[in-house]
Amino acid sequence: MPSYTDYETSVVLRIVLRLRETLLSIIGASVFACGAQMNDTVQRCRGGILFLGLILLGGSGPAGAGVFRCEQPGGPIFTDIPCNAEAQPIEVGKPQPIQAVGGSDLAKRYDERRAREQGERAKADSQWVQQHDAARADEERLRRALVEGRVVAGMTAQQVRQVWGEPSDVQTQIDQNASRERWVYRRTRDGSHGVRTVNFKDGRVAGAGGK
């Protein structure tokens, strides 16, 4: 049989007690509703509800309480009042508990699945944090390069124009794998001479060089 912790046992007991209180409330309301019927019907209704309640509650009740089966012309009725002096209460057996089949295996599989899902979620969260931090660091690197007037890998064409202006010459090469451009600067913004180049791949700076 599967073993249960004290916490699990207390939870089950609280659920059983709550169900017991609910059933007693339903039975009490049903008995009250039976009061609007005729006498014979009241007795049948009351006895049937009492019999059902004792079965559901496992035969529990005040000491000395019993259920009596009384034969009537219209059929048997069940009541808590003896039909006659020789009447004997009938035996109401307690419900047999149904043992859990494979309960420990189900709990184990649930714990394993939950642990696996938590591990996958933690891994995904960690990857997102790493990607976010890397993107923030790259943005900061490009921002500093713009402020310092440098061309670095990862810049867009617009950012290169902000730093070095319009190129003197643009050489374009397109192949099956990528689109490549080479910008040539023969004069810097301050008017000094020198040749500098910027190589683009798929719209981003792949490298820059020159004097």
PDB file of C-alpha atoms in Angstrom:
ATOM      1  CA  MET A   1       0.000   0.000   0.000  1.00  0.00           C
ATOM      2  CA  PRO A   2       1.243   3.533  -0.672  1.00  0.00           C
ATOM      3  CA  SER A   3       2.504   5.491   2.300  1.00  0.00           C
ATOM      4  CA  TYR A   4       1.342   9.026   3.038  1.00  0.00           C
ATOM      5  CA  THR A   5       2.903  11.856   4.997  1.00  0.00           C
ATOM      6  CA  ASP A   6       1.222  13.421   8.035  1.00  0.00           C
ATOM      7  CA  TYR A   7       0.403  16.485   5.933  1.00  0.00           C
ATOM      8  CA  GLU A   8      -1.304  14.412   3.211  1.00  0.00           C
ATOM      9  CA  THR A   9      -3.254  12.481   5.851  1.00  0.00           C
ATOM     10  CA  SER A  10      -4.456  15.696   7.518  1.00  0.00           C
ATOM     11  CA  VAL A  11      -5.575  17.081   4.144  1.00  0.00           C
ATOM     12  CA  VAL A  12      -7.574  13.925   3.391  1.00  0.00           C
ATOM     13  CA  LEU A  13      -9.177  13.999   6.843  1.00  0.00           C
ATOM     14  CA  ARG A  14     -10.208  17.635   6.409  1.00  0.00           C
ATOM     15  CA  ILE A  15     -11.787  16.803   3.047  1.00  0.00           C
ATOM     16  CA  VAL A  16     -13.675  13.835   4.534  1.00  0.00           C
ATOM     17  CA  LEU A  17     -14.964  15.947   7.427  1.00  0.00           C
ATOM     18  CA  ARG A  18     -16.071  18.700   5.048  1.00  0.00           C
ATOM     19  CA  LEU A  19     -17.943  16.151   2.918  1.00  0.00           C
ATOM     20  CA  ARG A  20     -19.522  14.721   6.053  1.00  0.00           C
ATOM     21  CA  GLU A  21     -20.793  18.169   7.091  1.00  0.00           C
ATOM     22  CA  THR A  22     -22.147  18.789   3.586  1.00  0.00           C
ATOM     23  CA  LEU A  23     -23.993  15.465   3.524  1.00  0.00           C
ATOM     24  CA  LEU A  24     -25.518  16.116   6.934  1.00  0.00           C
ATOM     25  CA  SER A  25     -26.746  19.509   5.729  1.00  0.00           C
ATOM     26  CA  ILE A  26     -28.292  17.944   2.620  1.00  0.00           C
ATOM     27  CA  ILE A  27     -29.972  15.215   4.642  1.00  0.00           C
ATOM     28  CA  GLY A  28     -31.321  17.741   7.143  1.00  0.00           C
ATOM     29  CA  ALA A  29     -32.769  19.882   4.356  1.00  0.00           C
ATOM     30  CA  SER A  30     -34.330  16.822   2.727  1.00  0.00           C
ATOM     31  CA  VAL A  31     -35.978  15.775   5.994  1.00  0.00           C
ATOM     32  CA  PHE A  32     -37.391  19.278   6.362  1.00  0.00           C
ATOM     33  CA  ALA A  33     -38.749  19.116   2.809  1.00  0.00           C
ATOM     34  CA  CYS A  34     -40.415  15.817   3.588  1.00  0.00           C
ATOM     35  CA  GLY A  35     -42.500  17.561   6.240  1.00  0.00           C
ATOM     36  CA  ALA A  36     -44.751  19.006   3.531  1.00  0.00           C
ATOM     37  CA  GLN A  37     -45.890  15.491   2.464  1.00  0.00           C
ATOM     38  CA  MET A  38     -48.725  13.323   3.792  1.00  0.00           C
ATOM     39  CA  ASN A  39     -48.121  11.194   6.903  1.00  0.00           C
ATOM     40  CA  ASP A  40     -47.363   7.880   5.159  1.00  0.00           C
ATOM     41  CA  THR A  41     -45.212   9.619   2.584  1.00  0.00           C
ATOM     42  CA  VAL A  42     -43.409  11.519   5.328  1.00  0.00           C
ATOM     43  CA  GLN A  43     -42.461   8.298   7.031  1.00  0.00           C
ATOM     44  CA  ARG A  44     -41.220   6.724   3.805  1.00  0.00           C
ATOM     45  CA  CYS A  45     -39.305   9.838   2.808  1.00  0.00           C
ATOM     46  CA  ARG A  46     -37.776  10.264   6.223  1.00  0.00           C
ATOM     47  CA  GLY A  47     -36.787   6.607   6.475  1.00  0.00           C
ATOM     48  CA  GLY A  48     -35.246   6.555   3.001  1.00  0.00           C
ATOM     49  CA  ILE A  49     -33.191   9.651   3.710  1.00  0.00           C
ATOM     50  CA  LEU A  50     -32.072   8.294   7.068  1.00  0.00           C
ATOM     51  CA  PHE A  51     -31.061   4.969   5.512  1.00  0.00           C
ATOM     52  CA  LEU A  52     -29.115   6.727   2.762  1.00  0.00           C
ATOM     53  CA  GLY A  53     -27.444   9.065   5.241  1.00  0.00           C
ATOM     54  CA  LEU A  54     -26.261   6.239   7.476  1.00  0.00           C
ATOM     55  CA  ILE A  55     -24.839   4.400   4.481  1.00  0.00           C
ATOM     56  CA  LEU A  56     -23.001   7.507   3.237  1.00  0.00           C
ATOM     57  CA  LEU A  57     -21.674   8.299   6.695  1.00  0.00           C
ATOM     58  CA  GLY A  58     -20.658   4.726   7.417  1.00  0.00           C
ATOM     59  CA  GLY A  59     -23.358   4.008   9.954  1.00  0.00           C
ATOM     60  CA  SER A  60     -22.160   6.771  12.278  1.00  0.00           C
ATOM     61  CA  GLY A  61     -24.645   8.519  14.518  1.00  0.00           C
ATOM     62  CA  PRO A  62     -25.651   8.910  18.116  1.00  0.00           C
ATOM     63  CA  ALA A  63     -25.285   5.947  20.457  1.00  0.00           C
ATOM     64  CA  GLY A  64     -28.164   3.518  20.221  1.00  0.00           C
ATOM     65  CA  ALA A  65     -29.413   4.883  16.884  1.00  0.00           C
ATOM     66  CA  GLY A  66     -30.593   2.269  14.380  1.00  0.00           C
ATOM     67  CA  VAL A  67     -32.510   1.804  11.152  1.00  0.00           C
ATOM     68  CA  PHE A  68     -35.635  -0.353  11.142  1.00  0.00           C
ATOM     69  CA  ARG A  69     -37.292  -1.935   8.130  1.00  0.00           C
ATOM     70  CA  CYS A  70     -41.047  -1.918   8.508  1.00  0.00           C
ATOM     71  CA  GLU A  71     -43.312  -3.838   6.150  1.00  0.00           C
ATOM     72  CA  GLN A  72     -46.306  -1.785   5.018  1.00  0.00           C
ATOM     73  CA  PRO A  73     -49.118  -2.558   2.548  1.00  0.00           C
ATOM     74  CA  GLY A  74     -47.485  -0.248   0.027  1.00  0.00           C
ATOM     75  CA  GLY A  75     -44.070  -1.791   0.515  1.00  0.00           C
ATOM     76  CA  PRO A  76     -41.254  -1.652   3.068  1.00  0.00           C
ATOM     77  CA  ILE A  77     -40.193   1.610   4.654  1.00  0.00           C
ATOM     78  CA  PHE A  78     -37.065   2.471   6.609  1.00  0.00           C
ATOM     79  CA  THR A  79     -37.290   4.489   9.796  1.00  0.00           C
ATOM     80  CA  ASP A  80     -35.430   5.206  13.022  1.00  0.00           C
ATOM     81  CA  ILE A  81     -38.556   4.323  15.024  1.00  0.00           C
ATOM     82  CA  PRO A  82     -39.147   0.614  15.791  1.00  0.00           C
ATOM     83  CA  CYS A  83     -42.221  -0.782  14.030  1.00  0.00           C
ATOM     84  CA  ASN A  84     -43.141  -2.866  17.079  1.00  0.00           C
ATOM     85  CA  ALA A  85     -41.712  -4.214  20.319  1.00  0.00           C
ATOM     86  CA  GLU A  86     -39.948  -7.104  18.535  1.00  0.00           C
ATOM     87  CA  ALA A  87     -38.412  -4.946  15.831  1.00  0.00           C
ATOM     88  CA  GLN A  88     -34.654  -5.282  15.485  1.00  0.00           C
ATOM     89  CA  PRO A  89     -32.455  -2.721  13.698  1.00  0.00           C
ATOM     90  CA  ILE A  90     -30.957  -3.882  10.449  1.00  0.00           C
ATOM     91  CA  GLU A  91     -27.194  -3.972  10.042  1.00  0.00           C
ATOM     92  CA  VAL A  92     -25.751  -1.164   7.956  1.00  0.00           C
ATOM     93  CA  GLY A  93     -22.276  -2.127   6.879  1.00  0.00           C
ATOM     94  CA  LYS A  94     -19.515   0.400   6.731  1.00  0.00           C
ATOM     95  CA  PRO A  95     -18.294   1.231   3.236  1.00  0.00           C
ATOM     96  CA  GLN A  96     -15.173  -0.642   2.214  1.00  0.00           C
ATOM     97  CA  PRO A  97     -12.259   1.675   1.416  1.00  0.00           C
ATOM     98  CA  ILE A  98     -10.828   1.348  -2.066  1.00  0.00           C
ATOM     99  CA  GLN A  99      -7.105   0.988  -1.972  1.00  0.00           C
ATOM    100  CA  ALA A 100      -5.116   3.141  -4.346  1.00  0.00           C
ATOM    101  CA  VAL A 101      -3.651   1.156  -7.230  1.00  0.00           C
ATOM    102  CA  GLY A 102      -0.224   2.365  -8.265  1.00  0.00           C
ATOM    103  CA  GLY A 103      -0.540   5.499  -6.182  1.00  0.00           C
ATOM    104  CA  SER A 104       3.186   5.695  -5.425  1.00  0.00           C
ATOM    105  CA  ASP A 105       4.023   5.320  -9.125  1.00  0.00           C
ATOM    106  CA  LEU A 106       1.614   8.122 -10.065  1.00  0.00           C
ATOM    107  CA  ALA A 107       3.096  10.406  -7.427  1.00  0.00           C
ATOM    108  CA  LYS A 108       6.610   9.573  -8.587  1.00  0.00           C
ATOM    109  CA  ARG A 109       5.785  10.277 -12.229  1.00  0.00           C
ATOM    110  CA  TYR A 110       4.115  13.561 -11.247  1.00  0.00           C
ATOM    111  CA  ASP A 111       7.164  14.639  -9.226  1.00  0.00           C
ATOM    112  CA  GLU A 112       9.500  13.700 -12.087  1.00  0.00           C
ATOM    113  CA  ARG A 113       7.402  15.597 -14.641  1.00  0.00           C
ATOM    114  CA  ARG A 114       7.202  18.663 -12.393  1.00  0.00           C
ATOM    115  CA  ALA A 115      10.946  18.618 -11.772  1.00  0.00           C
ATOM    116  CA  ARG A 116      11.593  18.282 -15.516  1.00  0.00           C
ATOM    117  CA  GLU A 117       9.290  21.198 -16.350  1.00  0.00           C
ATOM    118  CA  GLN A 118      10.898  23.374 -13.677  1.00  0.00           C
ATOM    119  CA  GLY A 119      14.348  22.519 -15.034  1.00  0.00           C
ATOM    120  CA  GLU A 120      13.337  23.404 -18.606  1.00  0.00           C
ATOM    121  CA  ARG A 121      11.776  26.672 -17.444  1.00  0.00           C
ATOM    122  CA  ALA A 122      14.887  27.596 -15.454  1.00  0.00           C
ATOM    123  CA  LYS A 123      17.077  26.821 -18.486  1.00  0.00           C
ATOM    124  CA  ALA A 124      14.911  28.968 -20.781  1.00  0.00           C
ATOM    125  CA  ASP A 125      14.967  31.837 -18.265  1.00  0.00           C
ATOM    126  CA  SER A 126      18.753  31.619 -17.981  1.00  0.00           C
ATOM    127  CA  GLN A 127      19.174  31.705 -21.773  1.00  0.00           C
ATOM    128  CA  TRP A 128      16.890  34.740 -22.034  1.00  0.00           C
ATOM    129  CA  VAL A 129      18.883  36.590 -19.370  1.00  0.00           C
ATOM    130  CA  GLN A 130      22.160  35.811 -21.151  1.00  0.00           C
ATOM    131  CA  GLN A 131      20.799  36.980 -24.511  1.00  0.00           C
ATOM    132  CA  HIS A 132      19.371  40.130 -22.930  1.00  0.00           C
ATOM    133  CA  ASP A 133      22.673  40.976 -21.215  1.00  0.00           C
ATOM    134  CA  ALA A 134      24.617  40.344 -24.433  1.00  0.00           C
ATOM    135  CA  ALA A 135      22.294  42.633 -26.414  1.00  0.00           C
ATOM    136  CA  ARG A 136      22.616  45.395 -23.809  1.00  0.00           C
ATOM    137  CA  ALA A 137      26.417  45.097 -23.836  1.00  0.00           C
ATOM    138  CA  ASP A 138      26.501  45.298 -27.660  1.00  0.00           C
ATOM    139  CA  GLU A 139      24.286  48.392 -27.641  1.00  0.00           C
ATOM    140  CA  GLU A 140      26.622  50.059 -25.160  1.00  0.00           C
ATOM    141  CA  ARG A 141      29.671  49.160 -27.293  1.00  0.00           C
ATOM    142  CA  LEU A 142      28.107  50.742 -30.411  1.00  0.00           C
ATOM    143  CA  ARG A 143      27.029  53.830 -28.479  1.00  0.00           C
ATOM    144  CA  ARG A 144      30.567  54.427 -27.206  1.00  0.00           C
ATOM    145  CA  ALA A 145      32.005  53.993 -30.707  1.00  0.00           C
ATOM    146  CA  LEU A 146      29.595  56.608 -32.080  1.00  0.00           C
ATOM    147  CA  VAL A 147      30.552  59.055 -29.341  1.00  0.00           C
ATOM    148  CA  GLU A 148      34.285  58.483 -29.954  1.00  0.00           C
ATOM    149  CA  GLY A 149      33.959  58.651 -33.764  1.00  0.00           C
ATOM    150  CA  ARG A 150      35.055  55.083 -34.422  1.00  0.00           C
ATOM    151  CA  VAL A 151      33.668  52.519 -36.874  1.00  0.00           C
ATOM    152  CA  VAL A 152      33.314  49.059 -35.303  1.00  0.00           C
ATOM    153  CA  ALA A 153      31.826  45.730 -36.273  1.00  0.00           C
ATOM    154  CA  GLY A 154      28.066  45.516 -36.012  1.00  0.00           C
ATOM    155  CA  MET A 155      27.332  49.101 -37.049  1.00  0.00           C
ATOM    156  CA  THR A 156      24.690  49.839 -39.666  1.00  0.00           C
ATOM    157  CA  ALA A 157      25.326  51.895 -42.818  1.00  0.00           C
ATOM    158  CA  GLN A 158      23.549  54.868 -41.237  1.00  0.00           C
ATOM    159  CA  GLN A 159      25.794  54.734 -38.191  1.00  0.00           C
ATOM    160  CA  VAL A 160      28.915  54.632 -40.399  1.00  0.00           C
ATOM    161  CA  ARG A 161      27.662  57.737 -42.238  1.00  0.00           C
ATOM    162  CA  GLN A 162      27.237  59.467 -38.861  1.00  0.00           C
ATOM    163  CA  VAL A 163      30.900  58.812 -38.065  1.00  0.00           C
ATOM    164  CA  TRP A 164      32.733  59.029 -41.421  1.00  0.00           C
ATOM    165  CA  GLY A 165      30.169  60.629 -43.737  1.00  0.00           C
ATOM    166  CA  GLU A 166      29.429  59.557 -47.305  1.00  0.00           C
ATOM    167  CA  PRO A 167      31.925  57.163 -48.910  1.00  0.00           C
ATOM    168  CA  SER A 168      33.963  58.128 -51.979  1.00  0.00           C
ATOM    169  CA  ASP A 169      33.199  54.820 -53.631  1.00  0.00           C
ATOM    170  CA  VAL A 170      30.842  51.867 -53.027  1.00  0.00           C
ATOM    171  CA  GLN A 171      31.655  48.394 -54.328  1.00  0.00           C
ATOM    172  CA  THR A 172      28.825  45.850 -54.190  1.00  0.00           C
ATOM    173  CA  GLN A 173      29.073  42.068 -54.392  1.00  0.00           C
ATOM    174  CA  ILE A 174      26.113  39.707 -54.112  1.00  0.00           C
ATOM    175  CA  ASP A 175      26.482  35.928 -53.906  1.00  0.00           C
ATOM    176  CA  GLN A 176      24.253  33.078 -52.856  1.00  0.00           C
ATOM    177  CA  ASN A 177      25.293  33.243 -49.228  1.00  0.00           C
ATOM    178  CA  ALA A 178      25.336  36.958 -48.406  1.00  0.00           C
ATOM    179  CA  SER A 179      25.216  40.524 -49.691  1.00  0.00           C
ATOM    180  CA  ARG A 180      28.552  42.326 -49.380  1.00  0.00           C
ATOM    181  CA  GLU A 181      29.559  45.931 -49.837  1.00  0.00           C
ATOM    182  CA  ARG A 182      32.859  47.763 -49.552  1.00  0.00           C
ATOM    183  CA  TRP A 183      32.893  51.452 -48.854  1.00  0.00           C
ATOM    184  CA  VAL A 184      36.021  53.378 -49.730  1.00  0.00           C
ATOM    185  CA  TYR A 185      36.902  56.696 -48.091  1.00  0.00           C
ATOM    186  CA  ARG A 186      39.671  58.660 -49.851  1.00  0.00           C
ATOM    187  CA  ARG A 187      39.361  61.798 -47.734  1.00  0.00           C
ATOM    188  CA  THR A 188      38.376  62.100 -44.105  1.00  0.00           C
ATOM    189  CA  ARG A 189      35.910  64.629 -42.732  1.00  0.00           C
ATOM    190  CA  ASP A 190      38.679  66.928 -41.507  1.00  0.00           C
ATOM    191  CA  GLY A 191      40.027  67.156 -45.078  1.00  0.00           C
ATOM    192  CA  SER A 192      43.124  65.023 -44.575  1.00  0.00           C
ATOM    193  CA  HIS A 193      43.992  62.465 -47.206  1.00  0.00           C
ATOM    194  CA  GLY A 194      44.072  58.753 -46.651  1.00  0.00           C
ATOM    195  CA  VAL A 195      42.289  55.642 -47.777  1.00  0.00           C
ATOM    196  CA  ARG A 196      39.995  53.850 -45.379  1.00  0.00           C
ATOM    197  CA  THR A 197      37.604  51.001 -46.127  1.00  0.00           C
ATOM    198  CA  VAL A 198      34.539  49.573 -44.470  1.00  0.00           C
ATOM    199  CA  ASN A 199      33.335  46.085 -45.322  1.00  0.00           C
ATOM    200  CA  PHE A 200      29.632  45.286 -44.905  1.00  0.00           C
ATOM    201  CA  LYS A 201      27.973  41.903 -44.755  1.00  0.00           C
ATOM    202  CA  ASP A 202      24.164  41.722 -44.825  1.00  0.00           C
ATOM    203  CA  GLY A 203      23.906  45.420 -43.908  1.00  0.00           C
ATOM    204  CA  ARG A 204      26.263  45.342 -40.905  1.00  0.00           C
ATOM    205  CA  VAL A 205      29.925  46.281 -40.595  1.00  0.00           C
ATOM    206  CA  ALA A 206      32.077  43.190 -40.763  1.00  0.00           C
ATOM    207  CA  GLY A 207      35.374  45.066 -40.567  1.00  0.00           C
ATOM    208  CA  ALA A 208      37.064  48.389 -41.160  1.00  0.00           C
ATOM    209  CA  GLY A 209      40.629  49.458 -41.865  1.00  0.00           C
ATOM    210  CA  GLY A 210      43.007  51.993 -43.386  1.00  0.00           C
ATOM    211  CA  LYS A 211      44.724  55.147 -42.332  1.00  0.00           C
TER     212      LYS A 211
END
